[in-house]
Every structure is written in C-alpha cells, then in structure tokens.
C-alpha cells in the first residue's frame, strides 16, 4: 500500500510491495543464503541481521511488456536497480521516492533485482552514524506501472486566497511522451463538482511538456485541523480514447506569516506538537499503515495538533493520514547534526539538493504540511554553513513559494543564518542537558527576550522545535533522579508551561513521541542504545509523563486570541 486512496483508474498499476521477495546478504557468515521476506521490510527484522551493515540483494519476478515504470517510495539507503540483469538506475537516500522507466521490454517474465547498501562511507553525506537508526532494506512501498505512449508524471495543485471568499487554484501537470512519433493528446482536468477543463497538447517524439491552468473558485470548504476537508482532482490523458490518468488530493488552506504569528487561513495557529521518527521495534523504519496510524492516534490523544518529521521526509502514507485527520506537519529534508566538515563532503550538496527536490515535488500537494525544514542542528554558526543554508533555502523557495521555511537550530545566539527563513526555531533542553541550576522558565524567557530584541528575529514567529527529557520505561525513584519517569514528568511540566504561557512563542514540538533505536556507532550517553525521551516507549507503552503532557496540551486552545 503506497497511498490511502486510489490514484489511478486508467493506468495499469501493479503493487510489488505486500508480497514475498527473496533476500540474499552479500557478506558475513550468512552470505549467499536466501531468505523469504515480505516487502516493505528492513533486514534488521531478521534475527541474524539485527546489526548488519553491508549490501543485500532483493529479487522478485513479474510479467509484463512494453513501457514500464518502477516507482519506489523508499529504499535504505543506497540502491542499484537491475531489470533482467541490466542496470536500470541508482538512488541515494532512504527517505525520498524515485522512479525509473524501462521502455519496450519484451512480453514475458522478467526479474527485478535491487541491491541495497546501508553502510556508512565517504560516499554518503547524509546517512551517517546518528541519533536514529539507519536500517537496510526496501523500507517503503514499491509499484510497477504499465504505461502506453505517454503518461502523467505529476499533477500539482497550488491554492491561495483571492478576495474575501475566493480561491485561486493553479494546476501544473507534467506529461512525458514515450512514443517514437509525434502525437496529439487531450488533457482533461476535473474536480467534481468544482471544475472541468480540457487542453489540447502536441508532443514531439519523446518530448515532455508542463501544462498550467489557473482557475478561480468561490464558496469552497476550507481545510483546517478541526475540519480537514479534502478534494480530489483528476487528470486524464487521451488520444482517440483515455490512455492514462492521475488522481491527487488537495485542500483549500493558506499558510502565511504575520509578525510573530503563523496564520492558517488567516487565523493565528498555536503549534502543540511532537517530533517523531519512523521507528518501531517490530518493523524498524518500514512501518505499516496500522503502526503509522497508531502513532498519529497517540499524538492526537495527547492533545497535539502537529508532528515534525524529524529528521527526514516521511512515508507518504503518514502524510495522507495527517491530511485526513487534520494534523499539521513540519516536513524537513534529511540532515541532522552535521558539522562543517560533514557539509564539506563532496557529495553533500548534490545529495541534499536531490533530497529537497524529491521531497517537495512529491509531497507539495499535502495541505497538512505547513512548513518546510532543513539542516537540523547543523553548522549554522559558520560562514561555510551559511552558504549551505542559503542554497538550500533558495532551492525550497524556487520549488514552493506557498509555505514558510525554517531550520531547527541549537546554535541559538551564535546562529548567523536566522535572517534567511521566515520562522525561527530553536532546540532547547533546559533541566536536561543544560546547567541544572538553570530553570526552564529562565532559559525560555532569556531566549525569547533575545529573539524579540534582535532586529533580525524580532518580527518573525518563534517555535521551540525540540524540548524534553529522557526516561527509562519502568524506572522509578523516590528521589526523582535523572532517567526516572518521575524526573521526566517534572522537567516536561516546567518546560511546556514556560513555553506555552509565553505570548512570544507560537508553538512547541516535544522531543519526542516514542523511544527510538539509534546507531550503534553513535552510542554516546544513550542507555539501551536508544533515545529514551519518548512520552511512550518503543512499544508505545505510556510513561508517567503521558498524562502530564495531555493535561497541558489540552488546556491551551489551538489558536491565539488576537486582533490582526
């Protein structure tokens, strides 16, 4: 399953995930041994490969002919894809989708082979030993599309308010011709009962064409967290008869920044959120729909209205569910804790650009996404780092001008990149990492005063993008020591009340929703080789802090009371 709704009625698609593949590791004591696995999966789910770093081969056969396109939602982290022994293409990054086209394959049985590599090396600038686990495998859905002479690559929908009751809709459709001759097509765009339109298109041999159509609409239902109304739009490509189609969903919602507020359809939203990793003890990062939905339900029960996809783009199933249930999403590209020397890796710029492009181009229709993020806790205090931040912010703006941009910083007053994004975001851990004599109130007030006195930041919204404390599930002490559930309760209550009672801050993301596995190569001071700051543990069992967080979050409205 790759989406929660049907995206094609004409195009012939065959889902390859949800079925059995063969997996063969290339190294170690089990090298050459074949295992049967159900994709999506990570090989760490197999007992023999719980900590395996290396290469592995996944194989599956299918029947087909003509033009086929392989759509992969995520392979961790480097993939080589072969069709009948011929290299079809390569891809880097576990967390972004990609597609590969094979033209005019003969009728019959074919073998798909995917070689996956999850090793850390100088060729990998973004996947490094980190405070989360880099797994190995086909971690998201995979689909085979059987195409005709041309197909629709994407259908983007941008919406914006136009007047008191009106909305401007910009539809952008990319059509790829794969015919050896010139062809005339008709593109039909329809969103019942809102609009229907047809456009004639001439394509030369193997030509691609981007078609745009602007429409003005009135009296539509808006998408909001409390009433997340979604519409479907369908693009149909025809010659003498319909030959391809693509269905997308969108919502009528507008995100603007006004002074210290983030406006959702003109109303100042208060962010009450969680940071969330794609991680589960039974599935690794290859989480099925049911497990993703469980995480969302936990966050909603806790009173949250937002989730941050720390620290990489998430499975589109997660975004679909957030669209449907009114959860706001901060989605960010893949990068965490990179020092300047990491960012000087010769592969860094290209791999970052690819990740941002694949994230935005595949996910920009989702109304739940209210902000794009980049470069969590990276070298924003250096001149070289500023150059990297500037390039990535510029790329985001070129790809999507309808959403604000931000970056979660731990450089605070030494950050020299705060003038670039529309939103300022700091990771703060008073009463955990900082001096024990510094209270959460003192830390938060000092930071907010600095932000409001700084001419670069004073007129921007401020989000506490991370705050929290660790606790080992089941560890209790009468003295409320660090790592006890009692201490986590105390720290979180101090932190959250200090943030949410301030009118200078427009929101907070707790670190984090669940306990998660981290890389063995980056053990540091993490008991159990895990980041234990979850409000629930890795099995989703609530800690004592669950009720404290729920009580605080539910006591604050989702919107600020102010006259703008």
Coordinates of C-alpha atoms in Angstrom, one line a residue:
X1 CA 0.0 0.0 0.0
X2 CA 1.5 3.3 -1.1
X3 CA -1.4 5.7 -0.7
X4 CA -4.6 5.7 1.4
X5 CA -6.7 6.4 -1.7
X6 CA -6.8 5.3 -5.4
X7 CA -4.5 7.4 -7.6
X8 CA -5.3 5.7 -10.9
X9 CA -8.4 4.4 -12.6
X10 CA -7.0 4.0 -16.2
X11 CA -3.2 3.5 -15.7
X12 CA -2.4 -0.2 -15.1
X13 CA -0.5 -0.4 -11.8
X14 CA 0.8 -3.5 -10.0
X15 CA 1.9 -3.2 -6.4
X16 CA 5.0 -5.2 -5.8
X17 CA 5.0 -4.4 -2.0
X18 CA 2.9 -6.6 0.2
X19 CA 4.3 -9.7 -1.5
X20 CA 7.2 -12.1 -0.9
X21 CA 10.7 -11.3 -2.3
X22 CA 13.9 -13.2 -1.8
X23 CA 16.7 -11.5 0.2
X24 CA 20.4 -12.6 0.0
X25 CA 23.1 -10.9 2.0
X26 CA 26.4 -10.3 0.3
X27 CA 28.8 -10.6 3.3
X28 CA 29.0 -12.1 6.7
X29 CA 28.6 -15.7 7.8
X30 CA 25.2 -15.9 6.0
X31 CA 26.5 -14.5 2.7
X32 CA 24.7 -16.2 -0.2
X33 CA 21.9 -17.6 1.9
X34 CA 18.4 -16.9 0.5
X35 CA 15.6 -15.7 2.9
X36 CA 12.0 -15.1 2.1
X37 CA 10.8 -11.6 3.2
X38 CA 7.6 -9.6 2.7
X39 CA 8.4 -6.1 1.3
X40 CA 8.4 -3.4 2.7
X41 CA 10.9 -4.7 5.2
X42 CA 14.3 -4.0 6.7
X43 CA 16.8 -6.8 7.1
X44 CA 17.3 -6.0 10.8
X45 CA 13.9 -7.7 11.3
X46 CA 15.7 -11.0 10.7
X47 CA 17.4 -12.3 13.8
X48 CA 20.6 -13.0 12.0
X49 CA 20.9 -9.4 10.7
X50 CA 19.8 -7.3 13.7
X51 CA 23.0 -5.2 13.3
X52 CA 24.1 -6.0 9.8
X53 CA 25.8 -3.2 7.8
X54 CA 26.5 -4.1 4.2
X55 CA 24.9 -5.0 0.9
X56 CA 21.9 -7.2 0.3
X57 CA 20.1 -8.3 -2.8
X58 CA 16.3 -8.3 -3.1
X59 CA 14.7 -10.2 -6.1
X60 CA 11.2 -10.6 -7.5
X61 CA 9.7 -11.6 -10.8
X62 CA 6.8 -10.1 -12.7
X63 CA 5.1 -10.4 -16.1
X64 CA 4.8 -7.5 -18.5
X65 CA 5.6 -6.0 -21.8
X66 CA 6.1 -2.6 -23.4
X67 CA 6.8 0.5 -21.3
X68 CA 7.0 0.0 -17.5
X69 CA 7.9 2.4 -14.7
X70 CA 9.1 1.4 -11.3
X71 CA 8.0 3.7 -8.5
X72 CA 10.0 3.2 -5.3
X73 CA 8.8 5.1 -2.2
X74 CA 11.9 4.4 -0.2
X75 CA 15.0 2.2 -0.2
X76 CA 17.5 2.4 2.6
X77 CA 19.8 3.9 1.9
X78 CA 21.6 3.3 -1.5
X79 CA 20.0 1.3 -4.2
X80 CA 21.1 -0.2 -7.6
X81 CA 18.1 -1.4 -9.6
X82 CA 18.5 -4.1 -12.3
X83 CA 15.9 -5.4 -14.8
X84 CA 16.8 -8.7 -16.3
X85 CA 20.4 -8.2 -15.3
X86 CA 20.7 -4.7 -16.9
X87 CA 21.3 -1.7 -14.6
X88 CA 18.1 0.5 -14.7
X89 CA 19.3 3.1 -12.3
X90 CA 20.7 4.1 -8.9
X91 CA 19.3 6.1 -6.0
X92 CA 20.6 7.5 -2.7
X93 CA 18.6 8.3 0.4
X94 CA 16.2 6.1 2.3
X95 CA 13.5 8.7 2.8
X96 CA 12.6 10.0 -0.7
X97 CA 10.7 8.4 -3.6
X98 CA 12.0 8.0 -7.1
X99 CA 11.0 6.3 -10.3
X100 CA 12.8 4.6 -13.2
X101 CA 11.5 3.9 -16.7
X102 CA 12.1 0.9 -18.8
X103 CA 11.0 1.1 -22.5
X104 CA 9.6 -1.6 -24.7
X105 CA 10.5 -4.7 -22.7
X106 CA 9.5 -7.9 -24.4
X107 CA 6.4 -9.9 -23.4
X108 CA 7.0 -12.5 -20.7
X109 CA 8.5 -13.0 -17.3
X110 CA 11.1 -10.5 -16.0
X111 CA 13.3 -10.3 -13.0
X112 CA 13.7 -7.2 -10.8
X113 CA 16.8 -7.1 -8.7
X114 CA 17.5 -4.4 -6.2
X115 CA 20.9 -4.3 -4.4
X116 CA 20.7 -2.3 -1.2
X117 CA 23.6 -0.9 0.8
X118 CA 23.2 0.6 4.3
X119 CA 26.9 1.1 5.1
X120 CA 28.4 4.4 6.2
X121 CA 31.1 5.7 4.0
X122 CA 32.5 8.9 2.5
X123 CA 30.1 8.4 -0.4
X124 CA 27.2 9.0 2.0
X125 CA 27.0 12.6 3.2
X126 CA 23.6 12.4 4.9
X127 CA 23.4 8.9 6.2
X128 CA 26.0 8.9 8.9
X129 CA 26.1 7.4 12.4
X130 CA 23.4 9.3 14.2
X131 CA 20.9 9.7 16.9
X132 CA 18.5 7.5 15.0
X133 CA 19.0 4.2 13.2
X134 CA 19.8 3.8 9.5
X135 CA 18.3 0.5 8.5
X136 CA 18.8 -1.6 5.4
X137 CA 16.1 -2.7 3.0
X138 CA 13.1 -1.8 0.9
X139 CA 11.5 0.3 3.7
X140 CA 8.5 1.7 1.8
X141 CA 6.1 0.7 -0.9
X142 CA 7.0 -0.2 -4.4
X143 CA 4.8 -0.1 -7.5
X144 CA 5.2 -1.2 -11.2
X145 CA 3.3 0.9 -13.7
X146 CA 2.5 -0.4 -17.2
X147 CA 2.4 2.6 -19.5
X148 CA 1.3 3.4 -23.0
X149 CA 2.6 6.1 -25.4
X150 CA 2.6 8.9 -22.8
X151 CA 2.0 9.3 -19.1
X152 CA 1.3 12.0 -16.5
X153 CA 4.4 12.3 -14.2
X154 CA 2.8 14.7 -11.7
X155 CA -0.2 16.9 -11.1
X156 CA 0.5 19.7 -8.6
X157 CA -2.2 21.9 -7.1
X158 CA -1.4 25.3 -5.5
X159 CA -4.1 27.2 -3.8
X160 CA -4.2 30.7 -2.4
X161 CA -6.9 33.1 -1.1
X162 CA -8.2 35.6 -3.6
X163 CA -10.5 38.2 -2.0
X164 CA -12.9 37.5 0.8
X165 CA -14.5 34.3 -0.4
X166 CA -12.5 33.3 -3.4
X167 CA -9.6 31.0 -4.0
X168 CA -7.1 30.9 -6.8
X169 CA -6.1 27.4 -8.0
X170 CA -3.0 26.7 -10.1
X171 CA -2.9 23.3 -11.7
X172 CA 0.5 22.2 -13.0
X173 CA 0.7 18.9 -15.0
X174 CA 3.8 17.3 -16.4
X175 CA 3.3 14.9 -19.3
X176 CA 6.0 12.7 -20.7
X177 CA 5.9 11.3 -24.2
X178 CA 7.5 7.9 -24.7
X179 CA 6.4 7.4 -28.3
X180 CA 8.7 7.2 -31.3
X181 CA 6.4 9.6 -33.3
X182 CA 4.7 13.0 -32.8
X183 CA 1.3 12.7 -31.1
X184 CA -1.7 14.9 -30.3
X185 CA -3.4 14.4 -26.9
X186 CA -6.2 15.9 -24.9
X187 CA -5.7 16.6 -21.2
X188 CA -8.8 16.7 -19.2
X189 CA -8.7 18.3 -15.7
X190 CA -11.7 17.7 -13.4
X191 CA -12.5 18.1 -9.8
X192 CA -16.2 17.4 -9.4
X193 CA -18.2 19.4 -8.7
X194 CA -15.7 22.3 -8.8
X195 CA -14.5 22.5 -12.4
X196 CA -13.8 20.6 -15.6
X197 CA -11.5 21.8 -18.4
X198 CA -9.8 20.3 -21.5
X199 CA -6.5 21.3 -23.1
X200 CA -5.0 20.1 -26.5
X201 CA -1.4 19.1 -26.3
X202 CA 1.0 18.2 -29.1
X203 CA 4.1 16.2 -28.2
X204 CA 7.1 15.6 -30.4
X205 CA 9.0 12.3 -30.2
X206 CA 9.9 11.6 -26.5
X207 CA 9.0 15.1 -25.5
X208 CA 8.0 16.2 -22.1
X209 CA 5.6 19.1 -21.6
X210 CA 4.5 21.1 -18.5
X211 CA 0.9 22.4 -18.7
X212 CA -0.5 25.0 -16.4
X213 CA -4.1 26.1 -15.8
X214 CA -5.4 28.7 -13.4
X215 CA -8.9 28.6 -12.0
X216 CA -10.8 30.9 -9.7
X217 CA -13.3 29.4 -7.3
X218 CA -15.7 30.6 -4.6
X219 CA -17.7 29.1 -1.7
X220 CA -15.5 26.1 -1.1
X221 CA -14.9 24.3 2.2
X222 CA -11.6 25.1 3.8
X223 CA -9.1 22.6 5.2
X224 CA -8.5 23.2 8.9
X225 CA -7.3 20.9 11.7
X226 CA -10.8 20.8 13.1
X227 CA -12.5 20.2 9.7
X228 CA -9.9 18.8 7.3
X229 CA -12.0 18.8 4.1
X230 CA -10.2 17.3 1.1
X231 CA -10.9 17.5 -2.6
X232 CA -9.8 15.2 -5.4
X233 CA -8.6 16.4 -8.8
X234 CA -8.1 14.0 -11.8
X235 CA -6.0 14.5 -14.9
X236 CA -7.0 12.3 -17.8
X237 CA -4.8 11.9 -20.9
X238 CA -6.4 10.8 -24.2
X239 CA -5.6 10.3 -27.8
X240 CA -8.6 8.6 -29.5
X241 CA -9.6 7.2 -26.1
X242 CA -8.4 7.6 -22.5
X243 CA -4.9 6.1 -22.0
X244 CA -3.6 7.5 -18.7
X245 CA -4.8 9.3 -15.6
X246 CA -3.6 10.6 -12.2
X247 CA -5.7 11.4 -9.2
X248 CA -4.4 13.8 -6.5
X249 CA -5.9 15.3 -3.3
X250 CA -5.7 18.8 -2.0
X251 CA -7.2 21.1 0.5
X252 CA -8.1 24.8 0.5
X253 CA -5.8 26.2 3.1
X254 CA -3.3 29.1 3.1
X255 CA -0.3 29.5 5.3
X256 CA 1.1 33.0 5.9
X257 CA 3.5 34.6 8.4
X258 CA 2.4 37.8 10.1
X259 CA 4.8 39.2 12.7
X260 CA 5.2 36.6 15.5
X261 CA 2.3 34.5 14.3
X262 CA 1.8 31.7 11.8
X263 CA -1.6 32.2 10.1
X264 CA -3.7 29.2 8.9
X265 CA -6.5 30.6 6.7
X266 CA -6.0 34.0 8.4
X267 CA -6.1 32.6 12.0
X268 CA -3.0 32.5 14.3
X269 CA -2.4 28.9 15.0
X270 CA -0.7 27.6 18.2
X271 CA 1.5 24.6 17.5
X272 CA 1.3 21.8 20.0
X273 CA 3.4 19.1 18.5
X274 CA 5.7 16.1 18.7
X275 CA 8.9 15.2 17.0
X276 CA 8.5 11.7 15.5
X277 CA 10.9 9.2 14.0
X278 CA 9.8 6.4 11.7
X279 CA 10.9 3.6 14.0
X280 CA 9.3 0.6 15.6
X281 CA 10.8 -2.5 17.4
X282 CA 8.8 -4.9 15.1
X283 CA 9.3 -3.1 11.8
X284 CA 12.3 -0.7 12.0
X285 CA 11.6 2.2 9.7
X286 CA 9.4 0.0 7.4
X287 CA 6.3 0.9 9.3
X288 CA 2.9 -0.4 8.0
X289 CA -0.2 1.7 7.8
X290 CA -1.6 0.4 11.1
X291 CA 1.6 1.3 13.0
X292 CA 1.7 4.8 11.5
X293 CA -2.0 5.3 12.4
X294 CA -1.3 4.2 15.9
X295 CA 1.3 6.9 16.3
X296 CA -1.0 9.6 15.0
X297 CA -3.8 8.5 17.3
X298 CA -1.4 8.6 20.3
X299 CA -0.3 12.2 19.4
X300 CA -4.0 13.2 19.0
X301 CA -5.0 11.7 22.3
X302 CA -2.2 13.7 23.9
X303 CA -3.8 16.9 22.6
X304 CA -1.2 17.5 19.8
X305 CA -2.2 19.3 16.5
X306 CA 1.2 18.9 14.8
X307 CA 4.1 16.5 14.1
X308 CA 7.6 17.2 12.9
X309 CA 9.1 14.6 10.6
X310 CA 12.5 14.5 12.3
X311 CA 14.9 14.4 10.6
X312 CA 13.9 13.4 7.0
X313 CA 10.9 13.3 4.7
X314 CA 8.3 10.7 5.8
X315 CA 6.3 8.0 4.1
X316 CA 3.5 9.5 2.1
X317 CA 1.1 7.2 3.9
X318 CA 1.8 9.3 7.0
X319 CA 1.1 12.5 5.1
X320 CA -2.2 11.1 3.7
X321 CA -3.3 10.2 7.2
X322 CA -2.4 13.7 8.5
X323 CA -4.3 15.2 5.6
X324 CA -7.4 13.2 6.6
X325 CA -7.2 13.8 10.3
X326 CA -6.2 17.4 10.4
X327 CA -2.6 17.1 11.8
X328 CA -0.2 19.9 10.8
X329 CA 3.2 18.7 9.6
X330 CA 6.6 20.2 9.7
X331 CA 8.4 18.2 7.0
X332 CA 12.1 18.5 6.7
X333 CA 14.8 17.3 4.4
X334 CA 17.4 14.7 5.6
X335 CA 20.2 16.1 7.7
X336 CA 20.9 16.1 11.4
X337 CA 23.9 17.3 13.4
X338 CA 26.3 17.8 10.5
X339 CA 29.5 19.6 11.4
X340 CA 31.2 21.9 8.9
X341 CA 33.5 19.1 7.8
X342 CA 30.4 16.9 7.1
X343 CA 29.0 19.6 4.9
X344 CA 32.3 19.9 3.1
X345 CA 31.9 16.3 1.9
X346 CA 32.0 16.5 -1.9
X347 CA 28.7 14.6 -2.1
X348 CA 26.8 16.8 0.4
X349 CA 25.4 19.5 -1.9
X350 CA 24.2 17.1 -4.6
X351 CA 22.6 14.6 -2.2
X352 CA 21.0 17.5 -0.3
X353 CA 19.6 19.0 -3.5
X354 CA 18.2 15.7 -4.6
X355 CA 16.5 15.1 -1.3
X356 CA 14.9 18.5 -1.2
X357 CA 13.7 18.2 -4.8
X358 CA 12.2 14.8 -4.3
X359 CA 10.6 15.8 -1.0
X360 CA 8.9 18.9 -2.4
X361 CA 8.0 17.6 -5.8
X362 CA 6.3 14.5 -4.4
X363 CA 4.7 16.0 -1.3
X364 CA 3.7 19.6 -2.1
X365 CA 0.0 18.8 -2.6
X366 CA -0.5 17.8 1.0
X367 CA -2.4 20.5 2.9
X368 CA -1.1 19.2 6.2
X369 CA 2.4 20.4 5.5
X370 CA 2.6 23.9 6.9
X371 CA 6.4 24.5 6.8
X372 CA 9.5 23.1 5.1
X373 CA 12.6 22.5 7.3
X374 CA 16.2 21.9 6.5
X375 CA 19.5 21.0 8.3
X376 CA 18.6 20.2 11.8
X377 CA 21.4 21.3 14.2
X378 CA 24.0 21.7 11.5
X379 CA 26.8 24.3 11.1
X380 CA 24.7 27.4 11.1
X381 CA 27.3 29.3 13.1
X382 CA 29.9 29.2 10.4
X383 CA 30.3 31.1 7.1
X384 CA 30.6 27.9 5.1
X385 CA 27.5 26.6 6.8
X386 CA 25.6 29.8 6.0
X387 CA 26.4 29.3 2.3
X388 CA 24.9 25.8 2.5
X389 CA 21.8 27.1 4.3
X390 CA 21.4 29.9 1.8
X391 CA 21.5 27.5 -1.1
X392 CA 19.0 25.1 0.4
X393 CA 16.6 27.8 1.5
X394 CA 16.8 29.2 -2.1
X395 CA 16.0 25.8 -3.6
X396 CA 13.0 25.5 -1.3
X397 CA 11.7 28.9 -2.4
X398 CA 12.1 28.0 -6.0
X399 CA 10.2 24.8 -5.6
X400 CA 7.4 26.1 -3.5
X401 CA 6.5 29.7 -2.6
X402 CA 3.3 28.8 -0.7
X403 CA 4.9 27.7 2.6
X404 CA 7.4 29.3 5.0
X405 CA 10.8 27.8 5.7
X406 CA 12.7 27.1 8.9
X407 CA 15.5 25.1 10.5
X408 CA 15.8 23.7 14.0
X409 CA 19.0 25.3 15.5
X410 CA 21.0 24.5 18.6
X411 CA 23.4 27.3 17.9
X412 CA 21.0 29.9 19.3
X413 CA 22.6 33.3 19.8
X414 CA 25.6 32.2 17.7
X415 CA 23.5 31.3 14.7
X416 CA 24.3 33.5 11.7
X417 CA 21.5 32.2 9.4
X418 CA 18.4 33.4 11.2
X419 CA 17.8 36.3 8.7
X420 CA 17.1 33.9 5.9
X421 CA 14.0 31.8 6.9
X422 CA 10.5 33.1 7.7
X423 CA 10.3 31.2 11.0
X424 CA 13.0 31.0 13.8
X425 CA 13.2 27.6 15.5
X426 CA 15.4 26.6 18.4
X427 CA 16.1 23.3 20.1
X428 CA 16.2 23.9 23.9
X429 CA 16.7 21.4 26.7
X430 CA 16.6 23.2 30.0
X431 CA 16.8 21.0 33.0
X432 CA 18.2 18.2 30.9
X433 CA 21.4 18.9 29.0
X434 CA 21.9 22.4 30.4
X435 CA 23.2 23.5 33.8
X436 CA 20.9 22.1 36.5
X437 CA 20.8 25.5 38.1
X438 CA 19.1 27.0 35.1
X439 CA 15.3 26.6 35.3
X440 CA 13.2 26.1 32.2
X441 CA 11.5 29.5 32.9
X442 CA 14.8 31.3 33.0
X443 CA 16.1 29.6 29.8
X444 CA 12.9 30.2 27.8
X445 CA 12.5 33.8 29.0
X446 CA 16.1 34.6 28.2
X447 CA 15.9 33.1 24.7
X448 CA 12.6 34.8 23.9
X449 CA 13.9 38.2 25.1
X450 CA 16.9 37.8 22.9
X451 CA 14.8 36.9 19.9
X452 CA 12.5 39.9 20.4
X453 CA 15.4 42.3 20.9
X454 CA 17.3 41.1 17.9
X455 CA 16.4 43.1 14.8
X456 CA 16.9 40.0 12.6
X457 CA 14.4 37.9 14.5
X458 CA 12.1 40.2 16.4
X459 CA 9.4 40.2 13.7
X460 CA 9.4 36.5 13.0
X461 CA 7.4 33.6 14.5
X462 CA 9.4 31.6 17.0
X463 CA 9.0 27.8 17.5
X464 CA 10.6 25.7 20.2
X465 CA 11.4 22.9 17.8
X466 CA 12.7 20.5 20.4
X467 CA 12.3 20.3 24.2
X468 CA 12.2 17.3 26.5
X469 CA 13.9 14.9 28.9
X470 CA 14.7 11.3 29.0
X471 CA 13.1 8.5 31.0
X472 CA 13.6 4.7 31.0
X473 CA 10.2 3.0 31.0
X474 CA 9.5 1.4 34.3
X475 CA 12.4 3.1 36.1
X476 CA 11.1 4.9 39.2
X477 CA 12.9 6.6 42.1
X478 CA 11.7 8.3 45.2
X479 CA 14.4 10.9 44.7
X480 CA 13.2 11.7 41.2
X481 CA 16.6 11.2 39.7
X482 CA 17.5 11.7 36.0
X483 CA 16.3 8.9 33.7
X484 CA 13.4 8.2 36.1
X485 CA 9.8 8.6 34.9
X486 CA 9.3 11.0 37.8
X487 CA 12.1 13.3 36.6
X488 CA 10.8 13.4 33.1
X489 CA 7.4 14.4 34.4
X490 CA 8.8 17.3 36.4
X491 CA 11.1 18.5 33.6
X492 CA 8.4 18.4 30.9
X493 CA 5.9 20.2 33.0
X494 CA 8.4 23.0 33.7
X495 CA 9.4 23.2 30.1
X496 CA 5.9 23.1 28.5
X497 CA 4.4 25.6 30.8
X498 CA 7.3 28.0 30.3
X499 CA 6.8 27.8 26.6
X500 CA 3.1 27.8 26.2
X501 CA 2.4 30.5 28.8
X502 CA 4.5 32.9 26.7
X503 CA 2.8 35.1 24.1
X504 CA 6.2 35.4 22.3
X505 CA 6.2 31.8 21.1
X506 CA 3.8 30.4 18.6
X507 CA 4.4 26.7 19.4
X508 CA 6.4 23.8 20.6
X509 CA 7.4 20.3 19.4
X510 CA 8.2 17.9 22.3
X511 CA 11.2 15.6 21.8
X512 CA 9.8 13.0 21.3
X513 CA 6.7 10.9 20.7
X514 CA 8.3 7.5 21.1
X515 CA 11.6 6.0 22.2
X516 CA 13.7 5.1 19.2
X517 CA 16.7 3.0 18.3
X518 CA 20.0 4.8 17.4
X519 CA 23.1 3.8 15.5
X520 CA 25.4 1.5 17.5
X521 CA 28.3 3.5 16.0
X522 CA 27.0 6.6 17.9
X523 CA 26.3 5.2 21.4
X524 CA 27.3 8.3 23.4
X525 CA 25.3 8.6 26.6
X526 CA 22.2 6.7 25.4
X527 CA 21.1 3.9 27.7
X528 CA 19.9 0.8 25.8
X529 CA 21.4 2.3 22.6
X530 CA 18.2 4.2 22.2
X531 CA 17.0 7.8 22.5
X532 CA 14.7 7.4 25.5
X533 CA 12.9 10.8 25.5
X534 CA 9.7 9.4 24.3
X535 CA 6.4 10.1 26.0
X536 CA 5.7 6.4 25.2
X537 CA 8.4 3.8 24.9
X538 CA 9.3 1.9 21.7
X539 CA 6.4 -0.5 22.2
X540 CA 4.0 2.5 22.6
X541 CA 3.5 2.0 26.4
X542 CA 2.8 5.3 28.1
X543 CA 5.2 6.7 30.7
X544 CA 4.1 8.8 33.7
X545 CA 4.6 12.0 31.6
X546 CA 1.8 11.0 29.2
X547 CA -1.0 12.4 31.5
X548 CA 1.1 15.5 32.3
X549 CA 1.6 16.3 28.6
X550 CA -2.0 15.6 27.8
X551 CA -3.3 17.8 30.6
X552 CA -1.1 20.7 29.5
X553 CA -1.7 20.4 25.7
X554 CA -5.5 20.1 26.1
X555 CA -5.6 23.2 28.4
X556 CA -4.4 25.5 25.6
X557 CA -6.5 26.5 22.5
X558 CA -5.3 25.7 19.0
X559 CA -5.5 29.4 18.1
X560 CA -4.2 32.5 19.7
X561 CA -6.8 35.2 20.6
X562 CA -5.5 38.3 18.9
X563 CA -6.7 41.0 16.5
X564 CA -4.6 41.0 13.4

